[in-house]
Coordinates of C-alpha atoms and ligand atoms in Angstrom, one line a residue:
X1 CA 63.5 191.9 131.6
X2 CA 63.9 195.2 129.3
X3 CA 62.1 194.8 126.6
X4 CA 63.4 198.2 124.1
X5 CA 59.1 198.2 123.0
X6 CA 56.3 198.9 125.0
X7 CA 54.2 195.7 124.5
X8 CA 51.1 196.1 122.8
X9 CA 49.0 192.8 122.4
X10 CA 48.0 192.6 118.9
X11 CA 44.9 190.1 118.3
X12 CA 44.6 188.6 114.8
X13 CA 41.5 186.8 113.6
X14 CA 41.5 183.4 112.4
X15 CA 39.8 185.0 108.8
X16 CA 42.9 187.8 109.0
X17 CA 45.5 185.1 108.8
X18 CA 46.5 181.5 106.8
X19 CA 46.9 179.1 109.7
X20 CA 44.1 176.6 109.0
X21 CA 43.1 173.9 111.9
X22 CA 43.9 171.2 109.3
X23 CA 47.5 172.4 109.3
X24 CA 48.0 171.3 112.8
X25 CA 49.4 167.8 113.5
X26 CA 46.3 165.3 114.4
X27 CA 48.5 164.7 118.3
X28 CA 49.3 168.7 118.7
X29 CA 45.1 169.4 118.1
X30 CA 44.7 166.6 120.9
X31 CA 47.1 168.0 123.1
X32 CA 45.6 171.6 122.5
X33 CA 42.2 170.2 122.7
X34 CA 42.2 168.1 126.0
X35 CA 44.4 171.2 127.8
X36 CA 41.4 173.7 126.8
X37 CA 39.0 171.1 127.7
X38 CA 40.5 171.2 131.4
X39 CA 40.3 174.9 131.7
X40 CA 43.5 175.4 130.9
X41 CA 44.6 178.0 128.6
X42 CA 46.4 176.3 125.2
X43 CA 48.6 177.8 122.7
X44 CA 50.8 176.5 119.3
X45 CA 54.0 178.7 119.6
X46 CA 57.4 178.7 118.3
X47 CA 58.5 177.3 115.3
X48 CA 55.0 175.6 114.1
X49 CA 53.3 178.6 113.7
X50 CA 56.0 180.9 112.1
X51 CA 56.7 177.8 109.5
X52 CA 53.0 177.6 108.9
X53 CA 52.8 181.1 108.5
X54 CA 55.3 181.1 106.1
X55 CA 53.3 178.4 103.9
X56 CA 56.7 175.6 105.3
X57 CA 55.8 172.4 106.7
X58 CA 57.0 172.4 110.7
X59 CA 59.7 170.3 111.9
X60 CA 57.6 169.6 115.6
X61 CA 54.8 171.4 117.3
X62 CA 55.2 173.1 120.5
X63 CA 52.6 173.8 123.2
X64 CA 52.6 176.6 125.3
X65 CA 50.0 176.6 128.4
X66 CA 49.5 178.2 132.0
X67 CA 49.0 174.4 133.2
X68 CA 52.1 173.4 135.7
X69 CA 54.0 170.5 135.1
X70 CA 52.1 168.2 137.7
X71 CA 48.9 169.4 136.0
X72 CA 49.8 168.6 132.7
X73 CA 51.2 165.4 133.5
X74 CA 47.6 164.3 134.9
X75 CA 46.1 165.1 132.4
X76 CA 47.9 162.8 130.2
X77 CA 48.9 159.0 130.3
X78 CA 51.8 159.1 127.6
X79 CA 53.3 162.1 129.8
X80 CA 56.9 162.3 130.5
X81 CA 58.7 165.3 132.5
X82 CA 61.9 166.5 131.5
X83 CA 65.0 168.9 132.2
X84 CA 66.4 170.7 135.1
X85 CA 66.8 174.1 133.3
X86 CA 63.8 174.2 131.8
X87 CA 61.1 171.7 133.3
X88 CA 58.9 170.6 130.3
X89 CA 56.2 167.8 129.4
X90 CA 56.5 165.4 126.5
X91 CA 53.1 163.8 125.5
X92 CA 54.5 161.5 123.6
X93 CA 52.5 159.5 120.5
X94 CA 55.0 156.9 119.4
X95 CA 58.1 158.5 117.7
X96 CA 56.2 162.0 117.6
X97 CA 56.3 164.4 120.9
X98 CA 54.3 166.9 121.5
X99 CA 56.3 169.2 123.8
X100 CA 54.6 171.3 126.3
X101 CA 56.0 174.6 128.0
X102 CA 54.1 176.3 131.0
X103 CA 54.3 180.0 130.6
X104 CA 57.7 181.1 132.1
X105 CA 57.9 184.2 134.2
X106 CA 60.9 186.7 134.4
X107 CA 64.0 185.8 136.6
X108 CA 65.3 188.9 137.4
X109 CA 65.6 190.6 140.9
X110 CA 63.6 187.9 142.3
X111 CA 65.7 185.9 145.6
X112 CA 63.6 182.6 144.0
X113 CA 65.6 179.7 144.3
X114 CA 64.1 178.2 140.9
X115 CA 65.8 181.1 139.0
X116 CA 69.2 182.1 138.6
X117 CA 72.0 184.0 136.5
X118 CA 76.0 183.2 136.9
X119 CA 78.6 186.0 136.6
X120 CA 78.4 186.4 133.0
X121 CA 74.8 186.6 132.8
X122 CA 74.2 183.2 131.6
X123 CA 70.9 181.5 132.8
X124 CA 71.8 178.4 134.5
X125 CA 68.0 177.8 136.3
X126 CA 64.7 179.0 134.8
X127 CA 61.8 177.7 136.3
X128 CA 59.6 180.3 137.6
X129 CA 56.3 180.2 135.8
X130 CA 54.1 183.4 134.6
X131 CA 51.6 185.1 132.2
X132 CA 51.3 184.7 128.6
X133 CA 52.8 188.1 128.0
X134 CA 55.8 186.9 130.1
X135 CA 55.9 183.9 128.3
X136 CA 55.8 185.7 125.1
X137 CA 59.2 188.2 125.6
X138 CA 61.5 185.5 127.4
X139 CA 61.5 183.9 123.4
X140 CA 63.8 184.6 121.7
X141 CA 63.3 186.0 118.2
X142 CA 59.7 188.0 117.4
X143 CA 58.9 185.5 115.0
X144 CA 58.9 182.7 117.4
X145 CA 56.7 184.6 119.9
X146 CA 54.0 184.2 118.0
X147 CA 50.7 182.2 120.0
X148 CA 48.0 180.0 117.8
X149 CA 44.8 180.4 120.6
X150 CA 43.4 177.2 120.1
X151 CA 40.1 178.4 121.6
X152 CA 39.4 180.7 118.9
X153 CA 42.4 179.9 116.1
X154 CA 43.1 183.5 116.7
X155 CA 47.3 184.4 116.4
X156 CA 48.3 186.7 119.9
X157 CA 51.4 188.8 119.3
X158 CA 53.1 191.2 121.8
X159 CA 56.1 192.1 119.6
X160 CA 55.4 192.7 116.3
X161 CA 56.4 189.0 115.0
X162 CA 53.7 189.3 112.2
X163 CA 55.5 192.4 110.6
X164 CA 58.9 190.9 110.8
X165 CA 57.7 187.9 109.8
X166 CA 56.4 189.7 106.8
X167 CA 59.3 191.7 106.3
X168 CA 62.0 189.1 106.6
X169 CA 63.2 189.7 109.4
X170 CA 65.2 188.1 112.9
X171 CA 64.8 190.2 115.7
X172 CA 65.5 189.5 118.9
X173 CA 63.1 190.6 121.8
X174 CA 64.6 192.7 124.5
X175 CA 68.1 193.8 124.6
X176 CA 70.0 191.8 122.2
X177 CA 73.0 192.0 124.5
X178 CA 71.3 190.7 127.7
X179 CA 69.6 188.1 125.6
X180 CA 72.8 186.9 123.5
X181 CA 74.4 187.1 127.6
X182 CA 72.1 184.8 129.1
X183 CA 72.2 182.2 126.6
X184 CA 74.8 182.4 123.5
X185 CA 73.5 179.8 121.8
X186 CA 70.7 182.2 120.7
X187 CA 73.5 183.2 118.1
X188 CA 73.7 179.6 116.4
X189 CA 69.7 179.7 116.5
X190 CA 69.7 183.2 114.5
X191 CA 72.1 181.8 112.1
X192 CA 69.9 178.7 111.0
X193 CA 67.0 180.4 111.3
X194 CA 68.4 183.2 109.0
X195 CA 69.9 180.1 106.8
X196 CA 66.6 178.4 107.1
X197 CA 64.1 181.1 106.2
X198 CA 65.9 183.6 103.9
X199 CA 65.8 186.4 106.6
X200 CA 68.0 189.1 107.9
X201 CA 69.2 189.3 111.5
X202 CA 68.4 192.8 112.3
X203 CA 72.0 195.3 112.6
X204 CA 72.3 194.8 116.2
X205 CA 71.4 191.5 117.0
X206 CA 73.9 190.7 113.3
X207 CA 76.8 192.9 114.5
X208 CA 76.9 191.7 118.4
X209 CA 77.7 188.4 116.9
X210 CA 81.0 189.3 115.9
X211 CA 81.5 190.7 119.4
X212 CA 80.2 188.2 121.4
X213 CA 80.4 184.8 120.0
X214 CA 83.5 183.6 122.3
X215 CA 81.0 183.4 124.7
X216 CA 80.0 179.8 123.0
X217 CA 82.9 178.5 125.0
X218 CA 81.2 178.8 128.4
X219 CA 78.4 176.7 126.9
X220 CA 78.3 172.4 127.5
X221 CA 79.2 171.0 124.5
X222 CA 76.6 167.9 124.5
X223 CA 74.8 170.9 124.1
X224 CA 77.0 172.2 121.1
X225 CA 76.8 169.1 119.5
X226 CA 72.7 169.2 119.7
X227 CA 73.0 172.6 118.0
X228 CA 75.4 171.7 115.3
X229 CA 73.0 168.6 114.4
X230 CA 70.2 170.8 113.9
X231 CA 72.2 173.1 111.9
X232 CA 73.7 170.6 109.3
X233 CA 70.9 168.1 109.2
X234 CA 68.0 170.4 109.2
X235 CA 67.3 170.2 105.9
X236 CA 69.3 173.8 105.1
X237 CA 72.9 172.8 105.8
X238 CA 74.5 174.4 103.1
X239 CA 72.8 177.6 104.0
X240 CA 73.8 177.1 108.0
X241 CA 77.2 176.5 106.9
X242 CA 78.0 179.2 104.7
X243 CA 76.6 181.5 106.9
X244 CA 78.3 179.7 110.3
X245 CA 81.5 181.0 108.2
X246 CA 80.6 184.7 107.9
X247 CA 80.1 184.9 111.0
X248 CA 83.3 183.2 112.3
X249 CA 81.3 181.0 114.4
X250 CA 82.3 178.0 112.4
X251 CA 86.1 177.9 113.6
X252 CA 84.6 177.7 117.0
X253 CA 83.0 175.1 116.7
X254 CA 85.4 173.4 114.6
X255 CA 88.6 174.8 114.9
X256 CA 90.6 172.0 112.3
X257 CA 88.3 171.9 110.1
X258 CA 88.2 175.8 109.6
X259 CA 92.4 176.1 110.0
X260 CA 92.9 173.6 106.9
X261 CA 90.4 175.8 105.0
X262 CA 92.5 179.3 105.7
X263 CA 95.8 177.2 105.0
X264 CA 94.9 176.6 101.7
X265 CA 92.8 179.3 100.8
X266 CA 89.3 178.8 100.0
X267 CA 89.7 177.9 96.0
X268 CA 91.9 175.5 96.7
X269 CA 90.4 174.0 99.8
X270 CA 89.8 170.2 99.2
X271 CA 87.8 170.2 102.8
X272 CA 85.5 172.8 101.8
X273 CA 84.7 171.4 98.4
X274 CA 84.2 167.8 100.7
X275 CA 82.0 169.7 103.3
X276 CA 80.3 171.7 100.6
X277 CA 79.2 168.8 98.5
X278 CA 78.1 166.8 100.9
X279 CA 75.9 169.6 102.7
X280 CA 74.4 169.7 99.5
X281 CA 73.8 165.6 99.4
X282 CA 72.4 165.8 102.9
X283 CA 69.7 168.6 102.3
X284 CA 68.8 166.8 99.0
X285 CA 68.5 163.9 100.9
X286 CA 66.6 165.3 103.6
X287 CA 64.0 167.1 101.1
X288 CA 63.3 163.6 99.8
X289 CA 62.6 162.5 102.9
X290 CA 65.4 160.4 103.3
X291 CA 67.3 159.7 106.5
X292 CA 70.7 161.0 107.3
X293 CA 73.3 160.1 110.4
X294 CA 75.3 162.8 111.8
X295 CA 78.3 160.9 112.0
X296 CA 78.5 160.3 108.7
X297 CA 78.7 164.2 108.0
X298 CA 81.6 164.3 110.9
X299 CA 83.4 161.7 109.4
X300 CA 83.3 164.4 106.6
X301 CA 84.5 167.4 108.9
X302 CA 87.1 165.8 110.1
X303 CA 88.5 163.9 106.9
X304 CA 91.1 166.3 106.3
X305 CA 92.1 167.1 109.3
X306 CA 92.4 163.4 110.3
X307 CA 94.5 163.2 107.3
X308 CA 96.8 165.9 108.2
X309 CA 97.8 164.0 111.3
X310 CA 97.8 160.8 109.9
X311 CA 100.6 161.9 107.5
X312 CA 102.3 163.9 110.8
X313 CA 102.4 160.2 112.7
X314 CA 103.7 158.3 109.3
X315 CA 106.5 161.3 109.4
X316 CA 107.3 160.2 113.0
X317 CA 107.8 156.6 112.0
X318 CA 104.3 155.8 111.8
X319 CA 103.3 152.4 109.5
X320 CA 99.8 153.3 107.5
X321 CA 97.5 151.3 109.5
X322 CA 99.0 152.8 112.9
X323 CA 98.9 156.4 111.8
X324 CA 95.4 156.0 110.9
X325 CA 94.4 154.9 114.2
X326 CA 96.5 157.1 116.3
X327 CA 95.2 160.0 113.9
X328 CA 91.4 158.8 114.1
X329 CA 92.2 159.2 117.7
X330 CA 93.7 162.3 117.9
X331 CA 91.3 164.1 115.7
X332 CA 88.2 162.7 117.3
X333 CA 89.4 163.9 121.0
X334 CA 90.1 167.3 119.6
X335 CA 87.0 168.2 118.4
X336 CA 85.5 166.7 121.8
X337 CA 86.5 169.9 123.4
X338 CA 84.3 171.6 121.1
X339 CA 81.2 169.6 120.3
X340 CA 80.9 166.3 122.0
X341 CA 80.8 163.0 119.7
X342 CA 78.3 160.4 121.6
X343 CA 80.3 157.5 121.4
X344 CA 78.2 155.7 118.5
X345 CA 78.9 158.2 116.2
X346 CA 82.5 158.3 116.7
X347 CA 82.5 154.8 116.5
X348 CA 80.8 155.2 113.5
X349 CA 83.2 157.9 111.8
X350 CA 86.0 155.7 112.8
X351 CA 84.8 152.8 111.0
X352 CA 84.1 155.0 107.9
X353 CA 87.9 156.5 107.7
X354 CA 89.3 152.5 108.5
X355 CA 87.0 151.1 105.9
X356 CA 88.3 153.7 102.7
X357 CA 91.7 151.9 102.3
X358 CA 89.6 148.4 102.0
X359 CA 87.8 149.8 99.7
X360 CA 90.3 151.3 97.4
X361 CA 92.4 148.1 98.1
X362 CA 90.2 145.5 98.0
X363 CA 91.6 142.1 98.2
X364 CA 90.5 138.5 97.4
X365 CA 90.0 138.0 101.1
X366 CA 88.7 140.5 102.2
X367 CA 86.4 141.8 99.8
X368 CA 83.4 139.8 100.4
X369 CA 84.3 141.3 104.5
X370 CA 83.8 144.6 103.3
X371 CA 80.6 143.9 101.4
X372 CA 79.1 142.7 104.2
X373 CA 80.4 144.8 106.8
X374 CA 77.4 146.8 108.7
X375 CA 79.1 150.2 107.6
X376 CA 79.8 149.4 104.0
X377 CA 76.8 151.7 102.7
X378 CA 78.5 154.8 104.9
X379 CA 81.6 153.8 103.8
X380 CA 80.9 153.3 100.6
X381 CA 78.9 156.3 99.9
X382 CA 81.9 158.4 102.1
X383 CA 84.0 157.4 98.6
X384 CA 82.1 158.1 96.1
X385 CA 81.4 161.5 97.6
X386 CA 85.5 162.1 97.6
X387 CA 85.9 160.6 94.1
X388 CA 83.2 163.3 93.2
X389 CA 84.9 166.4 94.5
X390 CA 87.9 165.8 93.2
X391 CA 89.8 161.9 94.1
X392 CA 89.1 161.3 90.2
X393 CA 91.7 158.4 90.5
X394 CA 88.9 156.6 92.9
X395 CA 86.5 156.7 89.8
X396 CA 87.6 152.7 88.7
X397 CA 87.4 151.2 91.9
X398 CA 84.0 153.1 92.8
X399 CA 82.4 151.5 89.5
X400 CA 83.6 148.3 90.6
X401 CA 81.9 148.8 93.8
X402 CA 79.0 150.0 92.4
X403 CA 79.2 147.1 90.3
X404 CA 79.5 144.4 92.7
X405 CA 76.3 145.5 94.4
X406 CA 74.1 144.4 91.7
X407 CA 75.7 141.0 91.1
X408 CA 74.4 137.9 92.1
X409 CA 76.8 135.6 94.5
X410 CA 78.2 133.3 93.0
X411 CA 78.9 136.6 90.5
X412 CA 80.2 138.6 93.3
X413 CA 82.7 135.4 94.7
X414 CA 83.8 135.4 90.9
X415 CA 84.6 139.4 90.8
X416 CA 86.6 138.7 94.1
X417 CA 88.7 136.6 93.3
X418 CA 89.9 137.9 90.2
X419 CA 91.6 140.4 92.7
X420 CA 95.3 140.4 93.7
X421 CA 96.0 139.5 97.1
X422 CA 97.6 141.6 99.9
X423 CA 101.1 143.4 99.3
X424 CA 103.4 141.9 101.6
X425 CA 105.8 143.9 103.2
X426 CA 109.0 142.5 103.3
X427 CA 111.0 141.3 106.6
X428 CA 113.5 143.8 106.3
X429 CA 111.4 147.0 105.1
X430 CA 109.3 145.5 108.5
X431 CA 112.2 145.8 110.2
X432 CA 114.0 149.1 109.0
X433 CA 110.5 150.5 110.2
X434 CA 110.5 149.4 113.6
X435 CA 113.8 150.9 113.9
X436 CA 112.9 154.0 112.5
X437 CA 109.4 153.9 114.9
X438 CA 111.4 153.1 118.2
X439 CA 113.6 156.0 117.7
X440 CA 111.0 158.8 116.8
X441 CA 108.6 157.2 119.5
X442 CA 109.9 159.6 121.6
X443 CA 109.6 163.0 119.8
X444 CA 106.0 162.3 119.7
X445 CA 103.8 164.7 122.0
X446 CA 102.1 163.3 124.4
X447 CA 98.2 163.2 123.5
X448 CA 96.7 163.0 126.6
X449 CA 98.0 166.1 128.1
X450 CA 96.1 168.0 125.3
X451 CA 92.7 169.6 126.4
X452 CA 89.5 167.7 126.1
X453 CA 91.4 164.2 126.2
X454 CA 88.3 162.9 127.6
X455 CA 87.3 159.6 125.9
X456 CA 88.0 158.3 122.2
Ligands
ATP501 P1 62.5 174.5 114.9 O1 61.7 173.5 115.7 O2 62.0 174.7 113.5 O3 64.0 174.2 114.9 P2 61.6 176.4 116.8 O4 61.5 177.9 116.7 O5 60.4 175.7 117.0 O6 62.4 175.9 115.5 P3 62.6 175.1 119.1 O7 64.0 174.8 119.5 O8 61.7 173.9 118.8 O9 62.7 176.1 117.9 O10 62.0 175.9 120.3 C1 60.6 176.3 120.3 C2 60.4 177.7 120.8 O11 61.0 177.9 122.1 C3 61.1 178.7 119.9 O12 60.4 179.1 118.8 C4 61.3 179.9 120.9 O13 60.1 180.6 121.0 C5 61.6 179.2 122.2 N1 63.0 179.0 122.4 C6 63.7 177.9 122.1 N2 65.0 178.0 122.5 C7 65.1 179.2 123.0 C8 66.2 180.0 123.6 N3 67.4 179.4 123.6 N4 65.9 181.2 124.1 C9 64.7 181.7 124.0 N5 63.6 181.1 123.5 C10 63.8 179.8 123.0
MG502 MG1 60.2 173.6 117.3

C-alpha cells in the first residue's frame, strides 16, 4: 500500500499517556495476558484505546496479535473462528467478546490466493497475515491505529494518531482514494466517528465523499444494515444522522425516507421531525443505559413513506386495512434493496404500524388484545412519540393509554368497556367498494417486478 508519510514508529511511555491498566475490561487483560504469556506479541487497538484516550468509555475491546488463527484458538477454550474476508477469533466470556485480529499484511502485487481486489478496487479476500507496522496502516483512520503494548502499557503509533487524536482530527492512512476504493463503507465509519467524537474529516478524505459515495451500492446490504445499526443506535444518532445528510449519504441508504423530506422541504417535514425526535429518545435512552431495538427506529424511517403508499393503494380502491398491508409490504421490500431488514425486525415494524389504528380506535373487544399484545410497549411508545411531534389530536387517547397501564384489572375491564364498539360498514358502502377495487385492480403496478422484491 502507499502510505502519503514515511512511517516513523513513535513509542509512548505508559507515564507519558492516560490509559491506566484498570481501564481495560477484566476479559480483554486476560486475553492480552495469556497471549503474552505464550510468547505471543499482544496489543489493545482500535476503538478501545482511542475512546480511552479520549477519557469515553469503549463500546468492545479489540485485540490485535502476531498469533495465527489456529494458535489463538489453542490457546483458548471459549474460542470461536469467524469470517471469510477477514478470519478473526472471538474469545468469548458470556455476552462479552473479546475479538482478536492477527496482524494483517499488504495485498497488493502479491499472486496469493488468500488476497484479492475486484475491478473497482474493492477488497473481496484479505487474509494474508504480517508485521505490526503492516497491521498498523491497513486501518483505517490514524486514530484507530493506535497499539496499547500490553507488555509494557506503552501506546505504538506509526501515523501520527496521537496528534490527530489531540487535534480533532479523521484522517485516513494512505491514499484516501485507494482506501475509500477498497472498501466504501470506510465513508459511513468516518461519518459516525466524526458524529461520535466531535472531529473533523480531514479536506480530502471529507471532499471524496461527495465523489465517491455511489460506490456504497456495490456493497451487500446485510452489511449496510450492520452499519446503519451502529450508526443510529450507537449512542450518537442524532449526530450520525444529521451528518449522514450533509453528506448525501442518507438518501442512499434510504432513498424514501430522504424523497419525502425534499418534497416538503425541511421546515415542514413531518418525517424529519419523527426521525429527529426519536434519534434524540434513542441516544437518551442509550446514555441511561437502556436497551433499544432497531426495528423500532425503522418502523420510524419508514412511517411516512409507508403512509404515502398506503393512501396511493386506498386511491386505487384500496379499503384501510388492505392498504395498510399492501403498503407495509411495499415499503418494507423497497428499502430491502438498500439495507436488508432480518426478518424479525420487519415483523416487528409491521406489527407496530398494524397496531397504531387499535390504538387510536380502541374498542370494547379488543382493547384488553391490544394490552396484552407482545408489541404493545413498541407500539405504544411509536404513538406517543407521533402525538409528540406533532399528531396533537392523539394526545386523549395516549392519556387513556397511559392510564390504563396503571389500573388494576377489574379497573382496566371497567375502562374497556365503557368503549364504543366497532363501526360497522354498511352492506352497500361494502359493496360499492368492491366494485370500485375490482375495477382499479388492474391499474395497479405490479410489485414484484420492482427491484429488491426479495422477501417481505
Ligand atoms: P467502535 O467499536 O467504537 O465502533 P472501532 O474503531 O473499535 O469503533 P471496530 O469496527 O470495532 O471499530 O473495528 C476495530 C478496528 O478495526 C478499527 O478501529 C480499525 O482499526 C479496524 N477496522 C475496522 N473496520 C475497518 C475497515 N473497514 N477498514 C480498515 N480498518 C478497519
Ligand atoms: Mg471496536
Amino acid at each position: 500500500m502507499t502510505i502519503n508519510k514515511t512511517i516513523k514508529k513513535t513509542i509512548i511511555r505508559q507515564n507519558e499517556h492516560s490509559i491506566a491498566r484498570d481501564d481495560i475490561s477484566k476479559n480483554a487483560l486476560k486475553v492480552l495476558y495469556r497471549l503474552k504469556d505464550a510468547g505471543y506479541q499482544a496489543y489493545l487497538v482500535g476503538g478501545g484505546v482511542r475512546d480511552l484516550l479520549l477519557g469515553k468509555k469503549p463500546k468492545d475491546f479489540d485485540v490485535a496479535t502476531d498469533a495465527h488463527p489456529d494458535e489463538i484458538k489453542a490457546l483458548f477454550r471459549n474460542c470461536r473462528l469467524i469470517g471469510r474476508r477477514f478470519r478473526l477469533a472471538h474469545i468469548l466470556f458470556g455476552r462479552d467478546v473479546i475479538e482478536v485480529a492477527t496482524f494483517r499484511g499488504p495485498h497488493e502485487g502479491g499472486t496469493s490466493p488468500h488476497a484479492g481486489k475486484n475491478e473497482e478496487g474493492r477488497i473481496i479476500r484479505d487474509n494474508v497475515y504480517g508485521s505490526l507496522e503492516e497491521d498498523a496502516i491497513r486501518r483505517d483512520f490514524t486514530v484507530n491505529a493506535l497499539y496499547y503494548n500490553i507488555r509494557d502499557d506503552s501506546i505504538v503509533d506509526f501515523t501520527g494518531g496521537m496528534q490527530d487524536l489531540h487535534n480533532k482530527v479523521l484522517r485516513m492512512i494512505g491514499d484516501v482514494s485507494t482506501r475509500y476504493r477498497e472498501d466504501p463503507v470506510r465513508m459511513l465509519r468516518a461519518v459516525r466517528f466524526a458524529a461520535k467524537l466531535d472531529f473533523t474529516i480531514e479536506p480530502e478524505a471529507h471532499q471524496l465523499i461527495f465523489e465517491l459515495k455511489e460506490l456504497l451500492d456495490g456493497i451487500p446490504v446485510a452489511r449496510l444494515f450492520d452499519e446503519t445499526v451502529k450508526l443510529f443506535q450507537g449512542g450518537y444518532g442524532l449526530n450520525c444522522f444529521r451528518l449522514l445528510r450533509r453528506y448525501q449519504l442518507f438518501e442512499l441508504l434510504f432513498p424514501l425516507t430522504e424523497a419525502l423530506i425534499k418534497e416538503t422541504g425541511e421546515q415542514n417535514s413531518a418525517t424529519l421531525k419523527l426521525v429527529e425526535q426519536a434519534l434524540i429518545n434513542t441516544d437518551e435512552r442509550i446514555a441511561q443505559g437502556k436497551s433499544v431495538n432497531p426495528a423500532f427506529f425503522m418502523a420510524v424511517l419508514l412511517w411516512y413513506p409507508m403512509q404515502d403508499y398506503k393512501n396511493r393503494f386506498i386511491e386505487r380502491g384500496q379499503h384501510e386495512v388492505e392498504a395498510l398491508i399492501s403498503a407495509s409490504r411495499e415499503v418494507i421490500t423497497r428499502q430491502q434493496a438498500h439495507t436488508s431488514i432480518p426478518k424479525r425486525f420487519s415483523m416487528m415494524m409491521r406489527d407496530i404500524w398494524h397496531m397504531q389504528s387499535q390504538l387510536q380506535h380502541p374498542t370494547k373487544k379488543r382493547a384488553l388484545r391490544t394490552l396484552t399484545n407482545k408489541r404493545f410497549r413498541a407500539g405504544y411508545d411509536f404513538l406517543l412519540l407521533r402525538e409528540s411531534v406533532g399528531e396533537h389530536e392523539l394526545k386523549a387517547i395516549c392519556d387513556w393509554w397511559t392510564d390504563i397501564q396503571t389500573r388494576s384489572p377489574e379497573e382496566q375491564e371497567q375502562m374497556c368497556s365503557e368503549l364504543g364498539g366497532p363501526k360497522r360498514r354498511r352492506g352497500a358502502d361494502k359493496s360499492r367498494r368492491r366494485k370500485k377495487r375490482k375495477a382499479v385492480k388492474l391499474t395497479v403496478e405490479p410489485v414484484s417486478s420492482q427491484p429488491g422484491n426479495t422477501q417481505a
